[in-house]
Amino acid sequence: MTRPAERQTTVSGGALVAMGMVVMNVLLYGLTVLAARALLPREFGALTALLGIVLVGSVASLGLQATAARQLAVAPERRDQVVAAVARVTLLVGVSVAALVAASSVVLTPVLRLDDYRLVVVCGLIMVPLAFMGAEMGIAQGTRAWRTLTAIYLANGFGRILGGGLGLLVSPTPLGAICGILLGQVVPAVVGLPLLRAHARGGWVSRRLLLREAILGTQALAAYFALSNLDALIARNRFDEHEAGLYASGLILAKAAVFFPQFVSVVVFADLAEGGGAKARLRAVGMVAALGTLATAATALLPGLALILVGGDQYAEIQDRLWLFALAGSVLAVVHLLLFDALARHAHGVTVMVWAAVVVLVVGAYALDVHVTGLITLVAATAAVLAVALWSASRAHDRSTAR
């Protein structure tokens, strides 16, 4: 069992993590707004596509995080062994994903109409500190070390905005911004490094078993991040540069609506892994849905204020449609929670549902020849159907285990 001196209660820990994630997301949001104002719309569209690559590429890091957190939650007595195994595979995962993303520059540079192959290569380099951060966050999450987890979140936010801001100051271009983000991403990895050192002793946990679970989790998260970021890539590929820039501006709100409620998933994950059941899931979904409803309503009622938050008057054409972006992000936040509920239960079969939603989104976007309004509406509708399917799957699991 957990030593009281090392952990806080779930309530106080949840409040602390929520504060850290809110501050982090505000800082990440601030960097996006800063970039929107420092770059031309076409340049900002390119940077948004690059950040989409980083998010999709970071699923391996999140897979490590989910695996470490689940293993530590269900078997706290094996903490030393699990941490030692995570420490052994983190560098391997980071370097492998970095090489894969960098190699994809040959394809992604022309597809996304980027001016420089180095942009995607730098995105690949970001994967190494991201892998370390993910492993460290999983250890903190699984052991309910909420203060350390909060410190990593804060370091991530401050590191990104200071590094990205410095990059834009030195070179107000997408390359300058993404190089600065690489520099800033090292900060949280360094802050959490003691977690990999402090308990890297003890017995042995098979790397093969750990990697297998991490790969299964990564597949599910890859599908989710593809679903939640493909619209930015579709917009960059199909729309003209001005329209793609407008869509990227709206995505600032969508991403804020996705990321803001994620503290709920982080805090309840260990409880769900330990068999928290339907009540914990219902409370968590209710909280995320309520936050999303509030965000969407506020955007619809105060579109002028929302416009200021996404970049100002140069994006005025998108003002009346910003609530759609908040709605889409809010529904994707519910999907995120339900997916992590499935990972906590080791129910990796839901991955097929998420990939099916990705296929629907891509086919629909190209077959229907959608533009800004049509694309974000398609994203919201696809995510809503997926959320219902995931909820139904979780209820079916509850009924089967109750028998």
XYZ file of C-alpha atoms in Angstrom:
403
model
C 0.000 0.000 0.000
C 0.966 3.613 -0.360
C 2.903 5.306 2.407
C 0.885 8.320 3.621
C 3.987 10.491 3.762
C 4.544 9.997 0.041
C 1.017 10.681 -1.237
C -1.767 13.149 -0.802
C -5.459 12.400 -0.726
C -7.229 12.068 -4.060
C -9.220 15.269 -3.520
C -6.301 17.523 -2.622
C -4.094 15.793 -5.203
C -6.753 16.296 -7.855
C -6.986 20.003 -7.057
C -3.204 20.338 -7.228
C -2.950 18.506 -10.554
C -5.866 20.506 -11.934
C -4.084 23.724 -11.024
C -0.867 22.542 -12.650
C -2.600 21.419 -15.833
C -4.638 24.625 -16.059
C -1.501 26.738 -15.730
C 0.315 24.531 -18.246
C -2.518 24.729 -20.772
C -2.823 28.487 -20.319
C 0.896 28.798 -21.040
C 0.664 26.483 -24.051
C -2.336 28.476 -25.222
C -0.350 31.668 -24.667
C 2.427 30.357 -26.900
C -0.114 29.571 -29.624
C -1.613 33.068 -29.411
C 1.882 34.567 -29.398
C 2.739 32.599 -32.527
C -0.560 33.597 -34.177
C 0.319 37.252 -33.683
C 3.997 36.938 -34.599
C 3.482 34.918 -37.786
C 1.518 35.514 -40.947
C -1.607 33.321 -41.330
C 0.127 31.009 -43.834
C 3.148 30.663 -41.511
C 0.896 30.045 -38.522
C -0.905 27.369 -40.521
C 2.451 25.666 -41.108
C 3.335 25.832 -37.402
C -0.061 24.378 -36.471
C 0.582 21.457 -38.821
C 3.981 20.918 -37.162
C 2.426 20.937 -33.700
C -0.051 18.367 -34.990
C 2.898 16.161 -35.990
C 4.379 16.568 -32.504
C 1.079 15.630 -30.872
C 0.601 12.554 -33.024
C 4.239 11.550 -32.544
C 3.943 11.927 -28.778
C 1.589 8.955 -28.467
C 4.516 6.653 -27.697
C 5.317 8.868 -24.717
C 1.693 8.729 -23.615
C 1.683 4.972 -24.099
C 4.608 4.720 -21.695
C 2.805 7.002 -19.272
C -0.420 4.978 -19.305
C 1.446 1.684 -18.977
C 3.604 2.833 -16.068
C 0.627 4.405 -14.303
C -1.548 1.281 -14.672
C 1.186 -1.140 -13.624
C 2.018 0.917 -10.546
C -1.654 1.410 -9.632
C -2.603 -2.271 -9.754
C 0.630 -3.570 -8.167
C 2.172 -0.868 -5.955
C 4.337 -3.472 -4.223
C 6.283 -3.902 -7.514
C 7.110 -0.229 -7.828
C 10.891 -0.625 -7.937
C 10.706 -3.309 -10.602
C 8.256 -1.375 -12.782
C 10.233 1.856 -12.550
C 13.449 0.027 -13.429
C 11.801 -1.495 -16.498
C 10.360 1.854 -17.590
C 13.777 3.462 -17.225
C 15.303 0.790 -19.460
C 12.877 1.274 -22.340
C 12.376 5.056 -22.288
C 15.482 5.992 -24.255
C 14.848 3.212 -26.767
C 11.294 4.399 -27.377
C 12.296 8.063 -27.633
C 15.101 7.500 -30.124
C 13.036 5.098 -32.228
C 10.089 7.471 -32.549
C 12.422 10.412 -33.192
C 14.029 8.537 -36.083
C 10.632 7.564 -37.505
C 9.281 11.120 -37.411
C 12.481 12.562 -38.877
C 12.396 10.024 -41.695
C 8.791 10.993 -42.451
C 10.012 14.462 -43.473
C 10.467 13.082 -46.994
C 6.702 12.559 -47.214
C 5.257 15.165 -44.865
C 7.183 18.170 -46.184
C 5.551 18.135 -49.639
C 2.180 16.867 -48.378
C 1.893 19.727 -45.880
C 3.471 22.194 -48.322
C 6.259 23.108 -45.917
C 9.223 25.151 -47.077
C 11.981 23.264 -45.249
C 12.616 19.574 -44.488
C 14.310 20.600 -41.248
C 10.920 21.522 -39.768
C 9.792 17.893 -39.535
C 13.275 16.731 -38.458
C 13.125 19.088 -35.470
C 9.683 17.679 -34.653
C 11.369 14.279 -34.522
C 14.017 15.491 -32.096
C 11.276 16.701 -29.747
C 10.207 13.070 -29.323
C 13.250 12.224 -27.148
C 12.540 14.593 -24.218
C 8.818 13.848 -24.674
C 9.485 10.137 -24.058
C 11.305 10.907 -20.829
C 8.563 13.271 -19.700
C 5.891 10.666 -20.418
C 7.669 7.962 -18.437
C 8.214 10.304 -15.510
C 4.588 11.439 -15.535
C 3.410 7.821 -15.569
C 5.501 7.012 -12.515
C 4.192 10.069 -10.679
C 0.609 9.335 -11.735
C 0.707 5.650 -10.810
C 2.202 6.356 -7.378
C -0.095 9.357 -6.861
C 2.910 11.655 -6.408
C 0.736 14.642 -7.230
C 3.218 17.360 -6.278
C 5.901 15.948 -8.540
C 3.393 15.466 -11.354
C 2.249 19.065 -10.966
C 5.857 20.265 -11.094
C 6.344 18.430 -14.407
C 3.200 19.992 -15.849
C 4.324 23.464 -14.804
C 7.811 22.885 -16.199
C 6.265 21.769 -19.483
C 4.179 24.924 -19.746
C 6.903 27.359 -18.780
C 9.514 25.534 -20.821
C 7.348 25.595 -23.965
C 6.340 29.251 -23.772
C 9.803 30.519 -22.825
C 11.561 28.321 -25.382
C 9.019 28.993 -28.122
C 8.965 32.705 -27.331
C 12.751 32.857 -27.487
C 12.702 31.013 -30.804
C 10.191 33.485 -32.247
C 12.246 36.394 -30.924
C 15.426 35.102 -32.557
C 13.686 34.079 -35.778
C 9.959 34.891 -36.237
C 9.430 31.908 -38.534
C 8.001 28.391 -38.111
C 11.569 27.046 -37.894
C 12.458 29.487 -35.122
C 9.311 28.581 -33.199
C 9.731 24.811 -33.456
C 13.440 24.986 -32.495
C 12.481 27.013 -29.437
C 9.839 24.436 -28.532
C 12.495 21.706 -28.751
C 14.636 23.649 -26.282
C 11.700 24.172 -23.942
C 10.683 20.500 -24.039
C 13.921 19.522 -22.322
C 12.900 21.398 -19.155
C 10.125 19.067 -17.870
C 12.204 15.990 -18.731
C 14.990 17.305 -16.512
C 12.567 18.237 -13.706
C 11.127 14.709 -13.579
C 14.412 12.860 -14.042
C 14.796 11.983 -10.314
C 11.713 9.752 -10.644
C 13.645 7.475 -12.983
C 16.673 7.463 -10.714
C 15.224 7.344 -7.219
C 13.631 3.891 -7.481
C 15.565 2.278 -10.337
C 16.583 -0.637 -8.108
C 15.099 -3.961 -7.170
C 13.931 -6.976 -9.136
C 13.131 -7.473 -12.792
C 10.026 -6.827 -14.867
C 10.085 -8.180 -18.413
C 10.713 -5.450 -20.946
C 8.795 -7.521 -23.480
C 5.610 -7.477 -21.390
C 5.993 -3.797 -20.624
C 6.604 -2.931 -24.259
C 3.656 -5.052 -25.369
C 1.250 -3.145 -23.127
C 2.852 0.158 -24.096
C 2.471 -0.686 -27.788
C -1.192 -1.616 -27.329
C -1.805 1.624 -25.458
C 0.146 3.560 -28.050
C -2.028 2.152 -30.828
C -5.171 3.385 -29.087
C -3.655 6.785 -28.364
C -2.296 7.046 -31.907
C -5.808 6.543 -33.210
C -7.124 9.240 -30.849
C -4.449 11.749 -31.725
C -4.950 11.047 -35.404
C -8.656 11.723 -34.953
C -8.111 14.914 -32.970
C -5.374 16.348 -35.206
C -6.073 15.138 -38.734
C -8.404 18.043 -39.422
C -5.451 20.443 -39.116
C -3.504 18.383 -41.642
C -6.544 18.060 -43.931
C -7.070 21.813 -43.809
C -3.407 22.420 -44.593
C -3.563 19.996 -47.529
C -6.959 20.932 -49.043
C -7.608 24.589 -48.237
C -5.792 27.586 -49.650
C -3.212 29.138 -47.328
C -5.535 31.868 -46.057
C -8.415 29.499 -45.302
C -6.022 27.018 -43.669
C -4.757 29.837 -41.457
C -8.312 30.711 -40.435
C -8.992 27.086 -39.568
C -5.753 26.941 -37.557
C -6.927 29.970 -35.607
C -10.210 28.269 -34.733
C -8.281 25.203 -33.624
C -6.784 27.261 -30.798
C -10.182 27.119 -29.106
C -10.720 23.485 -30.046
C -7.392 22.464 -28.488
C -8.121 24.495 -25.362
C -11.455 22.658 -24.997
C -9.679 19.308 -25.459
C -6.805 19.925 -23.069
C -8.448 21.855 -20.235
C -10.506 18.931 -18.772
C -7.703 16.367 -19.082
C -6.799 16.731 -15.412
C -9.905 14.616 -14.743
C -8.453 11.691 -16.725
C -5.120 12.007 -14.946
C -6.559 12.011 -11.445
C -9.124 9.210 -11.870
C -6.934 6.901 -13.971
C -5.455 5.021 -11.020
C -8.904 4.610 -9.444
C -10.290 3.222 -12.705
C -7.338 0.834 -13.017
C -7.940 -0.411 -9.490
C -11.579 -1.188 -10.337
C -13.257 2.137 -9.554
C -16.106 1.089 -11.818
C -19.133 2.789 -13.291
C -19.581 5.447 -10.596
C -16.080 6.868 -11.040
C -16.531 6.882 -14.817
C -19.927 8.579 -14.612
C -18.634 11.321 -12.325
C -15.633 11.916 -14.555
C -17.663 12.034 -17.784
C -20.177 14.363 -16.140
C -17.440 16.754 -15.090
C -15.779 16.803 -18.517
C -19.124 17.248 -20.286
C -20.084 20.109 -17.964
C -16.806 21.924 -18.597
C -17.285 21.457 -22.346
C -20.830 22.787 -22.250
C -19.639 25.846 -20.355
C -16.830 26.472 -22.854
C -19.131 26.143 -25.868
C -21.815 28.397 -24.374
C -19.270 31.057 -23.395
C -17.815 31.053 -26.921
C -21.262 31.364 -28.505
C -22.289 34.211 -26.191
C -18.958 36.106 -26.339
C -17.576 35.570 -29.860
C -15.744 38.897 -29.803
C -13.772 37.903 -26.724
C -13.112 34.478 -28.242
C -11.749 36.182 -31.371
C -9.245 38.108 -29.277
C -8.088 34.850 -27.737
C -7.469 33.177 -31.104
C -5.397 35.881 -32.730
C -7.371 39.095 -33.203
C -9.020 40.947 -36.058
C -6.997 39.339 -38.838
C -9.058 36.202 -38.166
C -12.424 38.022 -38.002
C -13.873 35.853 -40.783
C -13.988 32.920 -38.377
C -15.624 34.748 -35.458
C -19.215 33.499 -35.867
C -18.038 29.891 -36.185
C -15.724 29.736 -33.197
C -18.373 28.041 -31.038
C -18.253 25.071 -33.398
C -14.554 24.659 -32.649
C -15.239 24.802 -28.892
C -17.987 22.185 -29.328
C -15.773 19.844 -31.341
C -12.967 20.124 -28.786
C -15.375 19.478 -25.918
C -16.704 16.274 -27.493
C -13.150 15.108 -28.201
C -12.371 15.676 -24.499
C -15.139 13.219 -23.569
C -13.707 10.710 -26.058
C -10.281 11.178 -24.437
C -11.649 10.345 -21.000
C -13.539 7.270 -22.202
C -10.472 6.011 -24.041
C -8.335 6.302 -20.912
C -11.052 4.485 -19.007
C -10.667 1.635 -21.509
C -6.866 1.650 -21.117
C -7.226 1.545 -17.342
C -9.348 -1.604 -17.757
C -6.853 -3.016 -20.269
C -9.680 -3.032 -22.842
C -7.571 -2.359 -25.921
C -10.239 -3.677 -28.272
C -11.807 -0.199 -28.438
C -8.878 0.870 -30.631
C -10.772 -0.464 -33.635
C -13.624 1.957 -32.932
C -11.284 4.934 -32.841
C -9.549 3.977 -36.087
C -12.973 3.541 -37.706
C -13.796 7.114 -36.683
C -10.524 8.282 -38.261
C -11.488 6.602 -41.539
C -14.942 8.215 -41.432
C -13.392 11.640 -40.875
C -10.912 11.354 -43.734
C -13.377 9.858 -46.219
C -16.057 12.366 -45.267
C -13.736 15.366 -45.531
C -12.594 14.497 -49.039
C -15.805 12.945 -50.386
C -17.993 15.858 -49.258
C -15.485 18.532 -50.348
C -15.949 20.382 -47.045
C -14.500 23.756 -46.151
C -14.031 25.426 -42.756
C -17.569 25.044 -41.375
C -18.127 21.632 -42.903
C -14.840 20.199 -41.652
C -15.225 21.262 -38.016
C -18.866 20.099 -38.026
C -17.751 16.727 -39.371
C -15.148 16.475 -36.598
C -17.762 17.217 -33.906
C -20.289 14.737 -35.324
C -17.736 11.940 -35.724
C -16.433 12.438 -32.188
C -19.973 12.429 -30.758
C -20.814 9.098 -32.382
C -17.524 7.642 -31.143
C -18.187 8.862 -27.596
C -21.552 7.072 -27.580
C -19.903 3.879 -28.878
C -17.158 3.993 -26.208
C -19.697 4.643 -23.457
C -21.793 1.691 -24.648
C -18.696 -0.529 -24.664
C -17.861 0.469 -21.096
C -21.409 -0.268 -19.945
C -21.274 -3.664 -21.639
C -18.024 -4.380 -19.781
C -19.640 -3.414 -16.475
C -22.543 -5.779 -17.094
C -20.258 -8.661 -18.053
C -18.083 -8.285 -14.949
C -21.125 -8.010 -12.687
C -22.372 -11.456 -13.706
